[in-house]
Coordinates of C-alpha atoms and ligand atoms in Angstrom, one line a residue:
M19 CA 68.8 132.5 120.1
M20 CA 69.6 134.0 116.7
D21 CA 70.8 131.8 113.8
V22 CA 73.4 134.4 112.9
N23 CA 74.9 137.3 114.8
L24 CA 75.3 139.7 112.0
T25 CA 74.2 139.8 108.4
I26 CA 75.6 142.1 105.7
I27 CA 73.5 142.6 102.5
G28 CA 75.5 143.2 99.3
A29 CA 79.1 142.2 98.3
G30 CA 80.2 145.4 96.6
V31 CA 83.4 147.1 97.8
V32 CA 81.6 148.6 100.8
G33 CA 79.9 145.4 102.0
L34 CA 83.1 143.4 101.5
A35 CA 85.2 145.9 103.5
I36 CA 82.6 145.8 106.3
A37 CA 82.6 142.0 106.2
E38 CA 86.4 142.0 106.6
K39 CA 86.3 144.5 109.5
V40 CA 83.4 143.1 111.5
S41 CA 84.5 139.5 111.1
Q42 CA 87.7 140.4 113.0
H43 CA 85.6 141.2 116.1
Y44 CA 82.4 139.2 115.7
K45 CA 81.7 135.5 115.2
N46 CA 78.9 134.1 113.0
V47 CA 78.9 136.8 110.3
F48 CA 77.0 136.3 107.1
L49 CA 77.5 138.3 103.8
I50 CA 74.7 137.8 101.3
E51 CA 75.0 138.7 97.6
K52 CA 72.5 138.1 94.8
H53 CA 75.0 137.7 92.1
Q54 CA 77.3 134.7 91.7
S55 CA 80.4 136.7 92.7
F56 CA 81.4 140.0 94.3
G57 CA 81.4 143.5 92.8
Q58 CA 79.2 142.8 89.8
E59 CA 77.4 146.2 90.0
T60 CA 78.7 149.7 90.7
S61 CA 82.0 148.5 92.3
S62 CA 83.3 147.3 89.0
R63 CA 81.9 150.2 86.9
N64 CA 83.7 153.2 88.2
S65 CA 86.9 155.2 87.7
E66 CA 89.0 153.4 90.3
V67 CA 90.3 156.7 91.6
I68 CA 91.6 157.1 95.1
H69 CA 90.2 160.5 95.7
A70 CA 92.0 163.1 97.9
G71 CA 88.8 164.5 99.5
I72 CA 89.1 167.9 97.8
Y73 CA 85.5 169.0 97.0
Y74 CA 83.2 167.7 99.7
T75 CA 81.4 169.9 102.2
K76 CA 83.4 170.5 105.4
D77 CA 82.7 168.1 108.2
S78 CA 80.5 165.9 105.9
L79 CA 81.0 162.1 106.1
K80 CA 82.1 162.2 102.5
A81 CA 85.0 164.6 103.4
K82 CA 86.0 162.8 106.6
L83 CA 85.7 159.2 105.4
C84 CA 87.4 160.0 102.0
I85 CA 90.5 161.6 103.7
E86 CA 90.8 158.9 106.3
G87 CA 89.9 156.2 103.7
K88 CA 92.6 157.2 101.2
W89 CA 95.4 156.8 103.7
L90 CA 94.0 153.5 105.0
L91 CA 93.7 152.4 101.4
Y92 CA 97.3 153.3 100.4
D93 CA 98.5 151.4 103.6
Y94 CA 96.3 148.4 102.8
C95 CA 97.5 148.3 99.1
R96 CA 101.1 148.3 100.3
R97 CA 100.5 145.6 103.0
Y98 CA 98.7 143.2 100.6
D99 CA 100.4 144.0 97.4
I100 CA 97.3 145.4 95.7
P101 CA 98.2 147.2 92.4
Y102 CA 97.9 151.0 92.9
N103 CA 99.5 154.1 91.6
N104 CA 99.8 157.3 93.6
C105 CA 99.9 159.2 90.3
G106 CA 98.5 162.5 91.4
K107 CA 95.8 164.7 89.7
L108 CA 95.7 168.0 87.9
I109 CA 92.6 170.2 88.0
V110 CA 93.0 172.4 85.0
A111 CA 91.8 175.9 84.3
T112 CA 91.4 176.6 80.5
S113 CA 89.9 180.1 80.8
E114 CA 90.2 183.2 83.0
E115 CA 86.9 182.4 84.8
E116 CA 88.2 179.0 85.7
I117 CA 91.4 180.3 87.1
A118 CA 89.2 182.2 89.7
V119 CA 87.4 179.0 90.6
I120 CA 90.7 177.1 91.3
E121 CA 91.6 179.1 94.4
G122 CA 88.1 178.4 95.8
I123 CA 88.7 174.7 95.3
R124 CA 92.0 174.9 97.1
Q125 CA 90.4 176.7 100.1
T126 CA 87.7 174.0 100.3
A127 CA 90.3 171.4 100.2
I128 CA 92.3 173.1 103.0
K129 CA 89.2 173.3 105.2
N130 CA 88.8 169.6 104.7
G131 CA 92.4 168.9 105.8
V132 CA 93.8 168.4 102.3
D133 CA 96.6 170.9 102.6
D134 CA 99.1 169.5 100.1
M135 CA 97.6 171.0 96.9
L136 CA 99.8 173.1 94.8
V137 CA 98.9 175.9 92.3
L138 CA 100.9 175.3 89.1
D139 CA 101.7 177.8 86.3
R140 CA 102.0 176.8 82.6
K141 CA 105.7 175.9 82.9
Q142 CA 105.2 173.7 85.9
I143 CA 102.2 172.0 84.2
A144 CA 104.2 171.3 81.1
A145 CA 106.9 169.7 83.2
L146 CA 104.3 167.2 84.5
E147 CA 102.1 166.8 81.5
P148 CA 103.6 168.2 78.4
N149 CA 100.7 167.3 76.1
I150 CA 97.8 169.0 77.9
F151 CA 96.6 172.6 77.6
A152 CA 96.0 174.6 80.8
L153 CA 96.5 178.2 81.9
K154 CA 96.8 177.2 85.5
A155 CA 96.2 174.0 87.5
L156 CA 95.8 172.7 91.0
Y157 CA 97.9 169.6 91.6
S158 CA 96.8 167.0 94.1
P159 CA 99.7 164.8 95.0
S160 CA 97.7 162.4 97.2
T161 CA 95.2 161.3 94.5
G162 CA 95.8 157.9 92.9
I163 CA 94.3 154.9 91.3
V164 CA 93.8 151.3 92.5
D165 CA 92.9 147.9 90.9
S166 CA 89.5 147.6 92.5
H167 CA 89.1 143.9 91.6
S168 CA 92.2 142.9 93.4
L169 CA 91.1 145.1 96.3
M170 CA 87.7 143.4 96.6
K171 CA 89.3 140.0 96.2
Q172 CA 91.6 140.7 99.2
Y173 CA 88.6 142.0 101.3
E174 CA 86.8 138.7 100.4
T175 CA 89.9 136.5 101.2
N176 CA 90.4 138.2 104.6
A177 CA 86.7 138.0 105.5
I178 CA 86.7 134.3 104.7
N179 CA 89.9 133.8 106.7
N180 CA 88.0 135.4 109.6
D181 CA 85.3 132.8 109.3
C182 CA 82.8 135.1 107.6
M183 CA 80.3 133.1 105.6
I184 CA 79.7 134.5 102.1
V185 CA 76.6 133.4 100.3
Y186 CA 76.5 134.2 96.6
G187 CA 73.6 133.8 94.3
S188 CA 71.0 134.6 97.1
E189 CA 68.8 137.6 97.0
V190 CA 67.3 139.1 100.1
T191 CA 63.5 139.5 99.5
G192 CA 62.1 140.4 102.9
I193 CA 63.1 141.6 106.4
S194 CA 60.9 141.7 109.4
R195 CA 61.5 142.8 113.0
I196 CA 61.4 139.9 115.6
R197 CA 62.3 139.9 119.3
N198 CA 66.0 140.9 119.6
G199 CA 66.7 141.0 115.9
Y200 CA 65.4 140.4 112.4
K201 CA 64.1 137.7 110.2
I202 CA 65.6 137.7 106.7
S203 CA 64.0 135.9 103.8
L204 CA 65.9 135.2 100.7
I205 CA 65.7 133.2 97.4
D206 CA 68.8 131.1 97.0
S207 CA 70.7 130.0 93.9
D208 CA 68.3 127.0 93.4
K209 CA 65.4 129.5 93.5
K210 CA 64.3 128.1 96.8
S211 CA 62.9 130.4 99.6
Y212 CA 64.8 130.4 102.8
S213 CA 64.7 132.4 106.0
F214 CA 66.9 132.8 109.1
S215 CA 67.2 135.1 112.1
T216 CA 70.0 137.6 112.8
G217 CA 70.8 140.0 115.6
I218 CA 72.2 142.8 113.5
V219 CA 71.6 143.8 109.8
I220 CA 73.9 145.9 107.7
N221 CA 72.3 147.1 104.5
S222 CA 75.0 147.8 101.9
A223 CA 72.9 146.9 98.9
G224 CA 74.1 149.7 96.7
L225 CA 71.6 150.6 94.0
T226 CA 68.7 148.9 95.8
A227 CA 69.7 149.9 99.4
D228 CA 66.5 152.0 99.6
K229 CA 64.4 149.0 98.6
V230 CA 66.1 146.8 101.3
S231 CA 65.5 149.6 103.8
E232 CA 61.8 149.7 102.8
M233 CA 61.6 145.9 103.4
V234 CA 62.0 146.4 107.1
G235 CA 59.7 149.4 107.1
I236 CA 62.0 152.4 106.8
A237 CA 60.6 154.3 103.8
D238 CA 61.7 157.9 103.5
D239 CA 61.4 160.1 100.4
K240 CA 64.8 161.6 101.3
L241 CA 66.4 158.2 101.0
K242 CA 64.9 157.3 97.6
I243 CA 67.6 156.3 95.2
M244 CA 67.6 157.7 91.7
F245 CA 69.8 155.9 89.1
C246 CA 72.3 158.4 87.7
K247 CA 74.3 157.0 84.8
G248 CA 77.9 157.9 83.9
E249 CA 79.3 156.9 80.6
Y250 CA 83.0 156.6 79.5
F251 CA 84.8 156.7 76.2
R252 CA 88.4 155.4 76.0
I253 CA 91.3 157.1 74.2
N254 CA 92.7 154.5 71.7
P255 CA 96.4 153.7 71.5
P256 CA 98.9 155.2 70.9
K257 CA 97.4 158.5 72.2
N258 CA 96.7 157.0 75.6
R259 CA 100.4 157.2 76.2
L260 CA 100.3 161.0 76.1
I261 CA 98.8 161.2 79.6
N262 CA 100.4 160.0 82.8
R263 CA 98.1 161.2 85.5
L264 CA 94.5 162.1 86.2
V265 CA 93.4 165.4 84.6
Y266 CA 90.1 167.0 85.6
P267 CA 88.4 170.2 84.4
V268 CA 87.1 172.7 87.0
P269 CA 83.9 171.1 88.4
H270 CA 80.3 172.2 88.0
Q271 CA 78.6 174.2 90.7
N272 CA 76.3 171.6 92.4
M273 CA 78.8 168.8 92.0
E274 CA 76.3 166.5 90.3
G275 CA 79.5 165.2 88.7
I276 CA 83.0 166.6 88.5
G277 CA 83.1 167.2 84.7
I278 CA 84.3 164.9 81.9
H279 CA 87.8 164.0 83.1
V280 CA 90.7 161.8 82.1
T281 CA 91.4 158.8 84.2
I282 CA 94.2 156.3 83.8
D283 CA 94.0 152.7 84.9
M284 CA 96.5 150.2 86.2
G285 CA 96.6 148.5 82.8
G286 CA 97.7 151.7 81.0
G287 CA 94.3 152.4 79.6
V288 CA 93.0 156.0 79.5
K289 CA 89.4 156.9 79.6
L290 CA 87.2 160.0 79.4
G291 CA 84.2 160.4 81.7
P292 CA 82.0 159.7 83.4
D293 CA 79.3 162.2 82.4
V294 CA 76.1 162.6 84.5
K295 CA 72.6 161.7 83.5
Y296 CA 69.7 160.9 85.8
L297 CA 67.7 158.0 84.3
E298 CA 63.9 158.5 84.1
T299 CA 63.4 155.1 85.8
N300 CA 65.7 152.9 87.8
V301 CA 66.8 150.5 85.1
Y302 CA 70.2 148.8 84.8
D303 CA 71.0 150.6 81.6
Y304 CA 74.8 150.1 81.0
K305 CA 74.7 151.0 77.3
V306 CA 77.2 153.6 76.0
T307 CA 75.4 156.2 73.8
L308 CA 77.5 156.4 70.7
S309 CA 76.0 159.7 69.7
K310 CA 77.7 161.2 72.8
Q311 CA 81.2 160.8 71.3
E312 CA 81.0 164.3 69.9
A313 CA 80.2 165.9 73.2
F314 CA 83.0 164.0 75.0
Y315 CA 85.4 165.0 72.3
M316 CA 84.4 168.7 72.4
S317 CA 84.6 168.8 76.2
A318 CA 88.0 167.0 76.5
R319 CA 89.6 168.8 73.5
K320 CA 89.7 172.0 75.6
F321 CA 92.5 170.5 77.7
L322 CA 93.7 167.7 75.4
P323 CA 94.7 169.6 72.2
F324 CA 96.1 166.4 70.6
L325 CA 92.8 164.7 70.6
E326 CA 90.9 163.9 67.4
F327 CA 87.3 162.6 67.2
D328 CA 88.4 159.2 65.9
D329 CA 90.8 158.6 68.9
L330 CA 87.7 157.9 71.0
A331 CA 85.8 154.6 71.3
P332 CA 82.9 153.6 73.6
E333 CA 84.2 152.1 76.9
M334 CA 81.5 151.4 79.6
A335 CA 78.9 152.9 81.9
G336 CA 78.2 152.8 85.6
I337 CA 75.3 153.9 87.7
R338 CA 75.4 156.1 90.8
P339 CA 72.9 155.5 93.6
K340 CA 72.0 159.1 94.0
I341 CA 69.8 160.4 96.9
Q342 CA 70.5 163.9 95.7
K343 CA 67.7 164.9 93.4
P344 CA 68.6 166.8 90.2
G345 CA 69.6 170.3 90.9
E346 CA 69.7 169.8 94.7
P347 CA 72.8 170.8 96.8
L348 CA 75.3 168.1 97.5
R349 CA 74.0 165.3 99.7
D350 CA 76.1 163.3 102.1
F351 CA 76.4 159.5 102.5
Y352 CA 73.6 158.2 104.7
I353 CA 75.1 155.8 107.2
M354 CA 72.8 155.3 110.2
E355 CA 72.0 152.9 113.0
E356 CA 68.2 153.1 112.9
T357 CA 67.2 152.9 116.6
A358 CA 65.6 156.4 116.3
K359 CA 63.2 155.0 113.7
G360 CA 62.4 152.0 115.8
F361 CA 64.9 149.6 114.3
P362 CA 67.7 149.0 116.7
R363 CA 70.8 147.2 115.3
F364 CA 69.7 147.9 111.7
I365 CA 72.4 149.9 109.9
N366 CA 71.6 151.5 106.6
L367 CA 74.1 152.7 104.1
I368 CA 72.3 154.6 101.4
G369 CA 73.5 156.9 98.6
M370 CA 77.0 155.3 98.6
E371 CA 78.2 157.0 95.5
S372 CA 81.7 158.4 95.0
P373 CA 84.0 158.4 97.0
G374 CA 82.7 155.1 98.2
L375 CA 85.6 153.0 96.8
T376 CA 88.2 155.4 98.3
S377 CA 86.4 155.4 101.6
S378 CA 85.6 151.7 101.8
L379 CA 88.0 151.0 104.7
S380 CA 87.0 154.1 106.7
I381 CA 83.3 153.3 106.1
A382 CA 84.0 149.8 107.5
K383 CA 85.7 151.3 110.6
Y384 CA 82.8 153.7 111.0
V385 CA 80.2 150.9 110.8
N386 CA 82.1 148.8 113.2
N387 CA 82.1 151.7 115.7
L388 CA 78.3 152.1 115.2
I389 CA 77.9 148.4 116.1
N390 CA 80.1 148.7 119.2
N391 CA 78.2 151.7 120.4
T392 CA 74.8 150.1 120.1
I393 CA 75.4 146.7 121.6
Ligands
FAD25 C1 80.5 156.1 87.2 C2 81.1 156.0 88.6 C3 82.4 156.4 88.9 C4 82.9 156.2 90.2 N1 84.2 156.5 90.4 C5 84.7 156.4 91.7 C6 86.0 156.7 91.9 O1 86.8 157.0 91.0 N2 86.5 156.6 93.2 C7 85.6 156.3 94.3 O2 86.0 156.3 95.4 N3 84.3 156.0 94.0 C8 83.8 156.0 92.7 N4 82.5 155.7 92.5 C9 81.7 155.2 93.6 C10 81.9 153.8 93.9 O3 82.0 153.0 92.8 C11 80.8 153.3 94.9 O4 80.8 154.2 96.0 C12 81.0 151.9 95.4 O5 81.3 151.0 94.4 C13 79.8 151.4 96.1 O6 80.0 150.2 96.6 P1 78.7 149.4 97.3 O7 79.3 148.2 97.9 O8 78.0 150.3 98.2 O9 77.7 149.1 96.1 P2 77.7 148.0 95.0 O10 78.9 147.8 94.3 O11 76.5 148.4 94.1 O12 77.3 146.7 95.7 C14 76.0 146.4 96.2 C15 75.8 145.0 96.1 O13 74.5 144.7 96.7 C16 73.9 143.6 96.0 N5 72.5 143.6 96.3 C17 71.6 144.5 96.1 N6 70.4 144.2 96.5 C18 70.5 142.9 97.1 C19 69.6 142.0 97.7 N7 68.3 142.3 97.8 N8 70.1 140.8 98.1 C20 71.4 140.5 97.9 N9 72.3 141.3 97.4 C21 71.9 142.5 96.9 C22 74.2 144.0 94.6 O14 74.1 142.9 93.7 C23 75.6 144.5 94.7 O15 76.6 143.5 94.4 C24 82.0 155.8 91.2 C25 80.7 155.4 90.9 C26 80.2 155.5 89.6 C27 78.8 155.0 89.3

């Protein structure tokens, strides 16, 4: 007899969404989080964009889960009164070469099932965003923003109402295979060691999901997480009021990031970023590099002609859990039930970078199906 049916490790937006979903169907569900509350890492250090699913490789999990997830998320926000804004996004071309790239992006989007994108000329762009410069733009009407804290709070509330037991301040330190399940060791908030048995494990430990996977014995170089930092600068008032939607430049080739872009938030703030920098070692480095202000300014000035250097101020940084090594082609989310590796009913979620927030509800549904198919 197991102490617990199902244990989820990590209360970021992904772990919380899974907790809400699986606790509708299973009793005796545990969610364990090392911090004192939810969403203290990547889930509260991101752009809060509801992505449309434009850029991802056809048939990838990122493409499928993003598109399904965005519609689920809009419905969820309406149902629970979570602040969101389906504000739309412009991808702007500021040179002749970039105009050529735009049509390719539209084709990729169509292949993924995003068929509502519009190509806009200068006049149409000016009607939407009179203060930006662009020769041509792609407009994505299904892109938006969400208040991610309210979203996570709702996932938490619903999970608790479904009798999910959420344990904060407890860090999982070891996992071993036992008959019919797993033994989980942790250090609780009083620094005491504790262990219990569980039938199913879901590893949604974000930046350290590879380490949690190694605890049970799944160590794979392809699943090694590299910390990849993204920094933001905000646009100070009053110029933040000159932009009403998300504005992105044409992305780089291997999609390590999608270029320094403009995001708006539910509080009326406007920020530039994130940039993309792999850290040499996996350290939680959330400092904003002041000397980057010039590069941010030069990059954004191409499509924000009103911007002056002093309009910017350092905002924050987040860290992507990348399994894609620098220069490698785009990697997909790794979401796997690990029977093939000898660990039945152990589900790994590794490399849950963007669009993990957008996809949180569809990821939860996907994981719930994995569980149903393996029990
Ligand atoms: C700069 C940046 C911008 C982004 N912008 C967007 C965006 O606009 N739209 C979008 O859809 N996505 C975006 N993302 C991606 C999105 O933020 C992530 O996909 C999402 O937050 C991942 O959630 P998570 O729950 O997997 O991870 P996390 O939020 O990292 O949560 C994992 C949790 O596990 C806990 N944990 C780890 N190890 C243990 C352990 N041993 N024991 C107990 N607990 C443990 C951690 O404390 C943490 O709370 C962005 C990411 C970054 C970095």
